[in-house]
Amino acid sequence: MAKLLDKQRYKCAMGAMQTVQAITRAIPILHSGPGCAQKLSDTVGSSGYFSPNIFPCTSINEKDVVFGGAKKLTSTIENALKVIDADLYVVLTGCIPEIVGDDVEEIVSEFKDAEKPVIYASTAGFKGNNYKGHEQVIDAIIEQYLKKSDTRQKGLVNIWADVPYQDLFWLGNLRELENLLREIGLVPNTIFGYGRGLENIKKIPEAEFNLLVSPWVSVGNMKKMERKLALPYLHYKTLPIGAFETSKFLREVASFAGVEPEIVEDVITRHENYYYYLIERYADMFLEARVMAKQFTVAADAQYTLGITKFLANDLGLTPAKQYVTDDTPKQFRESIKKEFESLNYGIKAEVAFETDSFKIHNEIREHNYHGYPLILGSYYEKAVANEMQGHYLNIAWPVQDKVVLDDFYVGYTGGIRLIEDIYSVALQRFN
């Protein structure tokens, strides 16, 4: 019997076109049916230099299912190179050409001598969601563009985090991670967002190591770069939000990079002093029992569910109810992520469910006794159940329909303060 999935929190693998879009002056070339770009793009914050409305597309139809779409793809690439001023062209394959067996690798190889690089990634919808599609795009860059370097730039670190655009705060989070690394004397290198792009991609093989800040997304990419480019990597599973996790993060990165302990401790002390100064100013509000429930639930991808759970428990002393990871985390990563939820301060453990069905998530939230107003952080899908339970609600994960984020962030010391502001602003509205 068919199984229904209610309100999933991800797109098909071709949603990785947003990963390409996040690379300055890179453009996707879609080998797919018409309409994919429009259906997979977000309506807020996804225009820019190359809007999804102008992505080159083969727009294959029934005739191409019978005879193949190779000729259409060749002409689409040729014309994209002529009329679109980009630095990198990435062919993304949809379901139809993969089913009928178009040899996209062979077609793209015909453009190996083109003035601008042309690469391809297999992103058929039936191969996975856009988290996996994101990894496919990074793999394509590694396999088809990057070459091993015999030189290393001292202190240069490639930073990788979660999926651009799927993560509402992707741009601000990356910039703040860059700032934190600069403060301890390292040289950050990222490929996503303003002023990055192909020049930063070229620097990847010259880094001393890769830094992955993600519970599971891109672990395979890191292993591939370790094999092909001889780049070691540090995998930090928790998005560092607030003082406790950010200080832990900086110490671990500094140790891996060989930074003098005195340097990192000076940075930590300066940030923590200001962070706790701000917390102390509002201690009376945080301790006021009627303002905030003592229990909370996060329903988001692994990055935010884990990061925010640790922050609310370790920094604010709130008690986690059941938490929900909604990104269809691959099974091989679930046990290690579950252990992270069981390693909170003061011996606290959080129960976590890896669940993609919003119907089940919402029913379980309704059935739980939060001993007061629930605090629910999640996607726009959680808004209705939070209102039904008269809870405090904050939209922190995709889909986002009641918030505009330009370059805001929740990473680091400053990000933790911003998240506190957002949560308690929602709570105080109940009484004012």
PDB file of C-alpha atoms in Angstrom, residues 76-288:
ATOM      1  CA  THR A  76      21.981  24.554 -24.921  1.00  0.00           C
ATOM      2  CA  ILE A  77      25.550  24.470 -23.570  1.00  0.00           C
ATOM      3  CA  GLU A  78      26.899  26.110 -26.746  1.00  0.00           C
ATOM      4  CA  ASN A  79      24.396  28.944 -26.568  1.00  0.00           C
ATOM      5  CA  ALA A  80      24.807  29.421 -22.811  1.00  0.00           C
ATOM      6  CA  LEU A  81      28.539  29.924 -23.346  1.00  0.00           C
ATOM      7  CA  LYS A  82      27.783  32.516 -26.025  1.00  0.00           C
ATOM      8  CA  VAL A  83      25.110  34.630 -24.330  1.00  0.00           C
ATOM      9  CA  ILE A  84      25.556  34.244 -20.548  1.00  0.00           C
ATOM     10  CA  ASP A  85      28.503  35.960 -18.873  1.00  0.00           C
ATOM     11  CA  ALA A  86      29.435  33.425 -16.199  1.00  0.00           C
ATOM     12  CA  ASP A  87      32.687  32.015 -14.805  1.00  0.00           C
ATOM     13  CA  LEU A  88      31.502  28.440 -14.233  1.00  0.00           C
ATOM     14  CA  TYR A  89      28.795  26.423 -15.987  1.00  0.00           C
ATOM     15  CA  VAL A  90      27.355  23.393 -14.201  1.00  0.00           C
ATOM     16  CA  VAL A  91      25.104  20.963 -16.068  1.00  0.00           C
ATOM     17  CA  LEU A  92      22.507  19.384 -13.788  1.00  0.00           C
ATOM     18  CA  THR A  93      20.529  16.369 -14.961  1.00  0.00           C
ATOM     19  CA  GLY A  94      16.874  15.783 -14.158  1.00  0.00           C
ATOM     20  CA  CYS A  95      14.897  12.562 -14.027  1.00  0.00           C
ATOM     21  CA  ILE A  96      14.002  12.168 -17.723  1.00  0.00           C
ATOM     22  CA  PRO A  97      17.522  12.203 -19.270  1.00  0.00           C
ATOM     23  CA  GLU A  98      18.793   9.855 -16.571  1.00  0.00           C
ATOM     24  CA  ILE A  99      15.942   7.415 -17.211  1.00  0.00           C
ATOM     25  CA  VAL A 100      16.414   7.403 -20.992  1.00  0.00           C
ATOM     26  CA  GLY A 101      20.205   7.172 -20.639  1.00  0.00           C
ATOM     27  CA  ASP A 102      21.604  10.372 -22.153  1.00  0.00           C
ATOM     28  CA  ASP A 103      25.408  10.240 -21.900  1.00  0.00           C
ATOM     29  CA  VAL A 104      25.849  13.630 -20.228  1.00  0.00           C
ATOM     30  CA  GLU A 105      29.474  12.940 -19.309  1.00  0.00           C
ATOM     31  CA  GLU A 106      30.357  12.417 -22.966  1.00  0.00           C
ATOM     32  CA  ILE A 107      28.481  15.541 -24.050  1.00  0.00           C
ATOM     33  CA  VAL A 108      30.115  17.759 -21.416  1.00  0.00           C
ATOM     34  CA  SER A 109      33.561  16.363 -22.291  1.00  0.00           C
ATOM     35  CA  GLU A 110      33.178  17.968 -25.729  1.00  0.00           C
ATOM     36  CA  PHE A 111      33.517  21.352 -23.985  1.00  0.00           C
ATOM     37  CA  LYS A 112      36.734  20.577 -22.105  1.00  0.00           C
ATOM     38  CA  ASP A 113      38.589  23.168 -24.195  1.00  0.00           C
ATOM     39  CA  ALA A 114      35.925  25.865 -23.819  1.00  0.00           C
ATOM     40  CA  GLU A 115      37.050  29.292 -22.622  1.00  0.00           C
ATOM     41  CA  LYS A 116      35.125  28.816 -19.353  1.00  0.00           C
ATOM     42  CA  PRO A 117      34.913  25.549 -17.358  1.00  0.00           C
ATOM     43  CA  VAL A 118      31.882  23.317 -17.943  1.00  0.00           C
ATOM     44  CA  ILE A 119      31.211  20.467 -15.509  1.00  0.00           C
ATOM     45  CA  TYR A 120      28.203  18.285 -14.733  1.00  0.00           C
ATOM     46  CA  ALA A 121      26.482  16.668 -11.759  1.00  0.00           C
ATOM     47  CA  SER A 122      23.971  13.849 -11.691  1.00  0.00           C
ATOM     48  CA  THR A 123      20.963  15.267  -9.826  1.00  0.00           C
ATOM     49  CA  ALA A 124      17.986  13.177 -10.879  1.00  0.00           C
ATOM     50  CA  GLY A 125      15.173  13.548  -8.385  1.00  0.00           C
ATOM     51  CA  PHE A 126      14.912   9.821  -7.749  1.00  0.00           C
ATOM     52  CA  LYS A 127      18.546   9.715  -6.556  1.00  0.00           C
ATOM     53  CA  GLY A 128      17.845  11.671  -3.392  1.00  0.00           C
ATOM     54  CA  ASN A 129      16.971  15.078  -2.011  1.00  0.00           C
ATOM     55  CA  ASN A 130      18.717  18.426  -2.438  1.00  0.00           C
ATOM     56  CA  TYR A 131      21.104  17.687   0.448  1.00  0.00           C
ATOM     57  CA  LYS A 132      22.499  14.842  -1.629  1.00  0.00           C
ATOM     58  CA  GLY A 133      22.308  17.013  -4.745  1.00  0.00           C
ATOM     59  CA  HIS A 134      24.464  19.584  -2.955  1.00  0.00           C
ATOM     60  CA  GLU A 135      27.075  16.907  -2.330  1.00  0.00           C
ATOM     61  CA  GLN A 136      26.922  15.888  -6.006  1.00  0.00           C
ATOM     62  CA  VAL A 137      27.763  19.443  -7.098  1.00  0.00           C
ATOM     63  CA  ILE A 138      30.742  19.612  -4.728  1.00  0.00           C
ATOM     64  CA  ASP A 139      31.861  16.191  -5.963  1.00  0.00           C
ATOM     65  CA  ALA A 140      31.671  17.446  -9.551  1.00  0.00           C
ATOM     66  CA  ILE A 141      33.961  20.375  -8.689  1.00  0.00           C
ATOM     67  CA  ILE A 142      36.414  18.030  -6.973  1.00  0.00           C
ATOM     68  CA  GLU A 143      36.475  15.391  -9.699  1.00  0.00           C
ATOM     69  CA  GLN A 144      36.229  17.525 -12.833  1.00  0.00           C
ATOM     70  CA  TYR A 145      37.939  20.798 -11.956  1.00  0.00           C
ATOM     71  CA  LEU A 146      40.311  20.626  -8.995  1.00  0.00           C
ATOM     72  CA  LYS A 147      43.835  19.246  -9.196  1.00  0.00           C
ATOM     73  CA  LYS A 148      46.205  18.305  -6.413  1.00  0.00           C
ATOM     74  CA  SER A 149      48.584  21.097  -5.399  1.00  0.00           C
ATOM     75  CA  ASP A 150      52.175  20.721  -4.240  1.00  0.00           C
ATOM     76  CA  THR A 151      51.994  24.006  -2.331  1.00  0.00           C
ATOM     77  CA  ARG A 152      50.153  24.899   0.862  1.00  0.00           C
ATOM     78  CA  GLN A 153      49.237  28.394   2.040  1.00  0.00           C
ATOM     79  CA  LYS A 154      50.047  28.665   5.726  1.00  0.00           C
ATOM     80  CA  GLY A 155      46.908  29.002   7.815  1.00  0.00           C
ATOM     81  CA  LEU A 156      44.514  28.666   4.850  1.00  0.00           C
ATOM     82  CA  VAL A 157      41.385  26.722   5.827  1.00  0.00           C
ATOM     83  CA  ASN A 158      38.473  25.760   3.559  1.00  0.00           C
ATOM     84  CA  ILE A 159      35.170  26.154   5.417  1.00  0.00           C
ATOM     85  CA  TRP A 160      32.173  24.010   4.515  1.00  0.00           C
ATOM     86  CA  ALA A 161      28.796  24.162   6.236  1.00  0.00           C
ATOM     87  CA  ASP A 162      25.229  23.296   5.299  1.00  0.00           C
ATOM     88  CA  VAL A 163      23.266  23.745   2.060  1.00  0.00           C
ATOM     89  CA  PRO A 164      22.927  27.303   0.657  1.00  0.00           C
ATOM     90  CA  TYR A 165      19.362  28.631   0.371  1.00  0.00           C
ATOM     91  CA  GLN A 166      17.980  25.482   2.015  1.00  0.00           C
ATOM     92  CA  ASP A 167      19.575  26.994   5.110  1.00  0.00           C
ATOM     93  CA  LEU A 168      17.938  30.388   5.560  1.00  0.00           C
ATOM     94  CA  PHE A 169      21.036  31.759   7.346  1.00  0.00           C
ATOM     95  CA  TRP A 170      23.681  30.233   5.068  1.00  0.00           C
ATOM     96  CA  LEU A 171      25.337  33.486   4.007  1.00  0.00           C
ATOM     97  CA  GLY A 172      25.559  35.093   7.445  1.00  0.00           C
ATOM     98  CA  ASN A 173      26.656  31.832   9.079  1.00  0.00           C
ATOM     99  CA  LEU A 174      29.533  31.390   6.633  1.00  0.00           C
ATOM    100  CA  ARG A 175      30.701  34.980   7.054  1.00  0.00           C
ATOM    101  CA  GLU A 176      30.654  34.654  10.861  1.00  0.00           C
ATOM    102  CA  LEU A 177      32.576  31.359  10.721  1.00  0.00           C
ATOM    103  CA  GLU A 178      35.128  33.210   8.592  1.00  0.00           C
ATOM    104  CA  ASN A 179      35.356  35.993  11.182  1.00  0.00           C
ATOM    105  CA  LEU A 180      35.873  33.535  14.040  1.00  0.00           C
ATOM    106  CA  LEU A 181      38.725  31.802  12.232  1.00  0.00           C
ATOM    107  CA  ARG A 182      40.379  35.118  11.368  1.00  0.00           C
ATOM    108  CA  GLU A 183      40.348  36.082  15.029  1.00  0.00           C
ATOM    109  CA  ILE A 184      42.506  33.079  15.949  1.00  0.00           C
ATOM    110  CA  GLY A 185      44.947  33.808  13.134  1.00  0.00           C
ATOM    111  CA  LEU A 186      43.715  31.530  10.349  1.00  0.00           C
ATOM    112  CA  VAL A 187      42.870  32.455   6.752  1.00  0.00           C
ATOM    113  CA  PRO A 188      39.346  31.270   5.854  1.00  0.00           C
ATOM    114  CA  ASN A 189      38.378  30.243   2.336  1.00  0.00           C
ATOM    115  CA  THR A 190      34.755  29.702   1.286  1.00  0.00           C
ATOM    116  CA  ILE A 191      33.272  29.373  -2.194  1.00  0.00           C
ATOM    117  CA  PHE A 192      29.708  30.556  -1.526  1.00  0.00           C
ATOM    118  CA  GLY A 193      28.359  34.091  -1.402  1.00  0.00           C
ATOM    119  CA  TYR A 194      29.410  37.579  -2.425  1.00  0.00           C
ATOM    120  CA  GLY A 195      33.008  38.025  -3.553  1.00  0.00           C
ATOM    121  CA  ARG A 196      33.881  34.327  -3.526  1.00  0.00           C
ATOM    122  CA  GLY A 197      33.384  32.082  -6.552  1.00  0.00           C
ATOM    123  CA  LEU A 198      35.859  30.540  -8.983  1.00  0.00           C
ATOM    124  CA  GLU A 199      38.952  32.259  -7.586  1.00  0.00           C
ATOM    125  CA  ASN A 200      38.237  30.765  -4.174  1.00  0.00           C
ATOM    126  CA  ILE A 201      37.505  27.371  -5.725  1.00  0.00           C
ATOM    127  CA  LYS A 202      41.006  27.472  -7.225  1.00  0.00           C
ATOM    128  CA  LYS A 203      42.466  27.970  -3.733  1.00  0.00           C
ATOM    129  CA  ILE A 204      40.881  24.825  -2.294  1.00  0.00           C
ATOM    130  CA  PRO A 205      43.834  22.455  -3.027  1.00  0.00           C
ATOM    131  CA  GLU A 206      46.285  24.923  -1.430  1.00  0.00           C
ATOM    132  CA  ALA A 207      44.626  24.911   1.991  1.00  0.00           C
ATOM    133  CA  GLU A 208      46.163  23.243   5.016  1.00  0.00           C
ATOM    134  CA  PHE A 209      42.896  21.457   5.775  1.00  0.00           C
ATOM    135  CA  ASN A 210      39.139  21.409   5.278  1.00  0.00           C
ATOM    136  CA  LEU A 211      36.804  22.379   8.109  1.00  0.00           C
ATOM    137  CA  LEU A 212      33.347  20.825   7.888  1.00  0.00           C
ATOM    138  CA  VAL A 213      30.712  22.260  10.245  1.00  0.00           C
ATOM    139  CA  SER A 214      27.763  19.927   9.712  1.00  0.00           C
ATOM    140  CA  PRO A 215      26.320  16.794  11.308  1.00  0.00           C
ATOM    141  CA  TRP A 216      26.486  14.810   8.053  1.00  0.00           C
ATOM    142  CA  VAL A 217      26.154  16.868   4.860  1.00  0.00           C
ATOM    143  CA  SER A 218      29.426  16.814   2.824  1.00  0.00           C
ATOM    144  CA  VAL A 219      31.251  14.189   4.889  1.00  0.00           C
ATOM    145  CA  GLY A 220      31.646  12.252   1.631  1.00  0.00           C
ATOM    146  CA  ASN A 221      33.026  15.360  -0.076  1.00  0.00           C
ATOM    147  CA  MET A 222      35.657  15.727   2.645  1.00  0.00           C
ATOM    148  CA  LYS A 223      36.748  12.109   2.254  1.00  0.00           C
ATOM    149  CA  LYS A 224      36.988  12.528  -1.508  1.00  0.00           C
ATOM    150  CA  MET A 225      39.227  15.605  -1.154  1.00  0.00           C
ATOM    151  CA  GLU A 226      41.347  13.754   1.365  1.00  0.00           C
ATOM    152  CA  ARG A 227      41.930  10.998  -1.202  1.00  0.00           C
ATOM    153  CA  LYS A 228      42.335  13.094  -4.342  1.00  0.00           C
ATOM    154  CA  LEU A 229      43.887  16.322  -3.012  1.00  0.00           C
ATOM    155  CA  ALA A 230      45.628  14.982   0.113  1.00  0.00           C
ATOM    156  CA  LEU A 231      43.637  17.483   2.189  1.00  0.00           C
ATOM    157  CA  PRO A 232      43.005  16.416   5.790  1.00  0.00           C
ATOM    158  CA  TYR A 233      39.733  17.515   7.340  1.00  0.00           C
ATOM    159  CA  LEU A 234      38.256  18.380  10.716  1.00  0.00           C
ATOM    160  CA  HIS A 235      34.624  17.364  11.095  1.00  0.00           C
ATOM    161  CA  TYR A 236      32.824  19.455  13.712  1.00  0.00           C
ATOM    162  CA  LYS A 237      29.314  18.018  13.950  1.00  0.00           C
ATOM    163  CA  THR A 238      27.541  20.782  15.869  1.00  0.00           C
ATOM    164  CA  LEU A 239      26.746  24.215  14.469  1.00  0.00           C
ATOM    165  CA  PRO A 240      28.370  26.407  17.169  1.00  0.00           C
ATOM    166  CA  ILE A 241      25.663  28.669  18.586  1.00  0.00           C
ATOM    167  CA  GLY A 242      26.268  30.647  21.780  1.00  0.00           C
ATOM    168  CA  ALA A 243      29.210  30.819  24.157  1.00  0.00           C
ATOM    169  CA  PHE A 244      29.550  27.221  25.318  1.00  0.00           C
ATOM    170  CA  GLU A 245      29.639  25.550  21.900  1.00  0.00           C
ATOM    171  CA  THR A 246      31.535  28.355  20.143  1.00  0.00           C
ATOM    172  CA  SER A 247      34.343  28.304  22.705  1.00  0.00           C
ATOM    173  CA  LYS A 248      34.542  24.531  22.384  1.00  0.00           C
ATOM    174  CA  PHE A 249      34.597  24.893  18.591  1.00  0.00           C
ATOM    175  CA  LEU A 250      37.413  27.458  18.612  1.00  0.00           C
ATOM    176  CA  ARG A 251      39.553  25.335  20.919  1.00  0.00           C
ATOM    177  CA  GLU A 252      39.112  22.270  18.713  1.00  0.00           C
ATOM    178  CA  VAL A 253      39.876  24.153  15.498  1.00  0.00           C
ATOM    179  CA  ALA A 254      42.900  25.848  17.088  1.00  0.00           C
ATOM    180  CA  SER A 255      44.242  22.512  18.326  1.00  0.00           C
ATOM    181  CA  PHE A 256      43.838  20.915  14.892  1.00  0.00           C
ATOM    182  CA  ALA A 257      45.485  23.898  13.177  1.00  0.00           C
ATOM    183  CA  GLY A 258      48.339  24.194  15.661  1.00  0.00           C
ATOM    184  CA  VAL A 259      47.358  27.659  16.888  1.00  0.00           C
ATOM    185  CA  GLU A 260      48.969  28.708  20.172  1.00  0.00           C
ATOM    186  CA  PRO A 261      46.532  28.139  23.076  1.00  0.00           C
ATOM    187  CA  GLU A 262      47.164  31.640  24.455  1.00  0.00           C
ATOM    188  CA  ILE A 263      45.867  33.199  21.235  1.00  0.00           C
ATOM    189  CA  VAL A 264      42.592  31.301  21.196  1.00  0.00           C
ATOM    190  CA  GLU A 265      42.019  31.746  24.943  1.00  0.00           C
ATOM    191  CA  ASP A 266      42.384  35.513  24.605  1.00  0.00           C
ATOM    192  CA  VAL A 267      39.763  35.530  21.855  1.00  0.00           C
ATOM    193  CA  ILE A 268      37.421  33.320  23.875  1.00  0.00           C
ATOM    194  CA  THR A 269      37.777  35.407  27.031  1.00  0.00           C
ATOM    195  CA  ARG A 270      37.021  38.635  25.197  1.00  0.00           C
ATOM    196  CA  HIS A 271      33.905  37.219  23.549  1.00  0.00           C
ATOM    197  CA  GLU A 272      32.627  35.388  26.627  1.00  0.00           C
ATOM    198  CA  ASN A 273      32.985  38.470  28.829  1.00  0.00           C
ATOM    199  CA  TYR A 274      30.779  40.509  26.521  1.00  0.00           C
ATOM    200  CA  TYR A 275      28.353  37.607  25.901  1.00  0.00           C
ATOM    201  CA  TYR A 276      27.711  37.043  29.605  1.00  0.00           C
ATOM    202  CA  TYR A 277      27.528  40.783  30.243  1.00  0.00           C
ATOM    203  CA  LEU A 278      24.549  40.864  27.877  1.00  0.00           C
ATOM    204  CA  ILE A 279      23.008  37.762  29.448  1.00  0.00           C
ATOM    205  CA  GLU A 280      23.330  39.224  32.958  1.00  0.00           C
ATOM    206  CA  ARG A 281      21.495  42.401  31.934  1.00  0.00           C
ATOM    207  CA  TYR A 282      18.406  40.307  31.167  1.00  0.00           C
ATOM    208  CA  ALA A 283      18.794  37.663  33.858  1.00  0.00           C
ATOM    209  CA  ASP A 284      15.553  38.725  35.539  1.00  0.00           C
ATOM    210  CA  MET A 285      13.610  38.127  32.323  1.00  0.00           C
ATOM    211  CA  PHE A 286      15.250  34.737  31.700  1.00  0.00           C
ATOM    212  CA  LEU A 287      14.403  33.634  35.242  1.00  0.00           C
ATOM    213  CA  GLU A 288      10.806  34.881  35.140  1.00  0.00           C
TER     214      GLU A 288
END
